[in-house]
Amino acid sequence: MAKNPISPTIPLDQDGVYHGHLKLPYSRDDSAWGSIMIPITVVQNGEGPTALITGGNHGDEYEGPIAILDMAATLQATEIKGRVILVPYLNYPAFLAGKRTSPIDGANMNRIFPGQADGTPSQKVADYFQNTLLPIADIVLDFHSGGRTLDFLPFAASHVLDDKSLEAKCVAARDAFNAPFSVAMREIDAVGMYDTAAEDMGKVFISTELGGGGTATPQTIAIAKKGLRNALIHAGILDEQLSMAKTRYLSQPSDDCFHFIADGGMVEFCAALGDHLAKGDVIARVWPTGHTGRTSQEVIAKMDGLLTARHHPGLVQSGDCVAVLAVEE
Ligand SMILES: [Zn+2]
């Protein structure tokens, strides 16, 4: 098996606060012996659980990186028991480019797990997380938002798992994160996801979707910062009181949650995020852009539910997911 070329510039298992990089050799035209330097902070204080916290899995989602940078700049070793590993940008080239996927190899980090030690730069990062960082973690929190093309109700998510004991632990961690919405999440395409890699290893895993549109708001950033601290408190790493507010529980019982369109155009949403829709209601209209005098296509709700996610830009393409519904418990 090929050896992963990534090396940390700081110790991963020493007491104290260490700021450094995961150094990924990357030989290229403008730097023959160059590297990609992925920022990382490790805070450790004695025995205890390890939390692995990541943002920037997709490079155009900002709540996670902001909350992680804020914690990395302030967290003291004496505040914790155990270890916190903070990686604000899982897909660092994508983050620097402001894109969902890496401009170097085109990789969507959340579709290439378990990665490959002798693969492309993104595959090497995935392999390093799969074989070095995930195995030493007890709880894993991976921040997401909608990015440039989706917008979400702010929620923390767990997945429905075959291992019901692990699922219950993930639900408890999700609920401790305490976003305004808590979702038992269905995935369109779970193959190659970091989530799946962590869950298959038996790790307690929390994901989020905290907004979108390629930016972050004061409200969604506050949710991320509070949720991050709450997750560490829940794990027994921070010794503080959980900060809890009301959450609303959502589930996604079938693939009827997802509403795709066959033809592109200009989208006119008829409902806003959080609105309740009944089966048969018009969620959106998609207008053809090449002609006047033609009617729009209607996107019809296939089930009752809350509008939980929507396409963000005003133009949609063939095959786009325009709207996602979820059922309030
Ligand atoms: Zn994402």
mmCIF file with all atom_site columns, C-alpha atoms and ligand atoms in Angstrom, residues 58 61 100 144-145 209, ligand 1:
data_model
loop_
_atom_site.group_PDB
_atom_site.id
_atom_site.type_symbol
_atom_site.label_atom_id
_atom_site.label_alt_id
_atom_site.label_comp_id
_atom_site.label_asym_id
_atom_site.label_entity_id
_atom_site.label_seq_id
_atom_site.pdbx_PDB_ins_code
_atom_site.Cartn_x
_atom_site.Cartn_y
_atom_site.Cartn_z
_atom_site.occupancy
_atom_site.B_iso_or_equiv
_atom_site.pdbx_formal_charge
_atom_site.auth_seq_id
_atom_site.auth_comp_id
_atom_site.auth_asym_id
_atom_site.auth_atom_id
_atom_site.pdbx_PDB_model_num
ATOM   1 C  CA . HIS A 1 58  ? -16.764 22.386 0.234  1.00 0.00 ? 58  HIS A CA 1
ATOM   2 C  CA . GLU A 1 61  ? -19.293 27.374 2.736  1.00 0.00 ? 61  GLU A CA 1
ATOM   3 C  CA . ARG A 1 100 ? -17.166 23.899 -4.026 1.00 0.00 ? 100 ARG A CA 1
ATOM   4 C  CA . HIS A 1 144 ? -21.534 22.427 5.786  1.00 0.00 ? 144 HIS A CA 1
ATOM   5 C  CA . SER A 1 145 ? -23.795 25.111 4.373  1.00 0.00 ? 145 SER A CA 1
ATOM   6 C  CA . GLU A 1 209 ? -26.317 22.779 6.803  1.00 0.00 ? 209 GLU A CA 1
HETATM 7 ZN ZN . ZN  B 2 .   ? -21.061 21.207 1.787  1.00 0.00 ? 1   ZN  B ZN 1
#
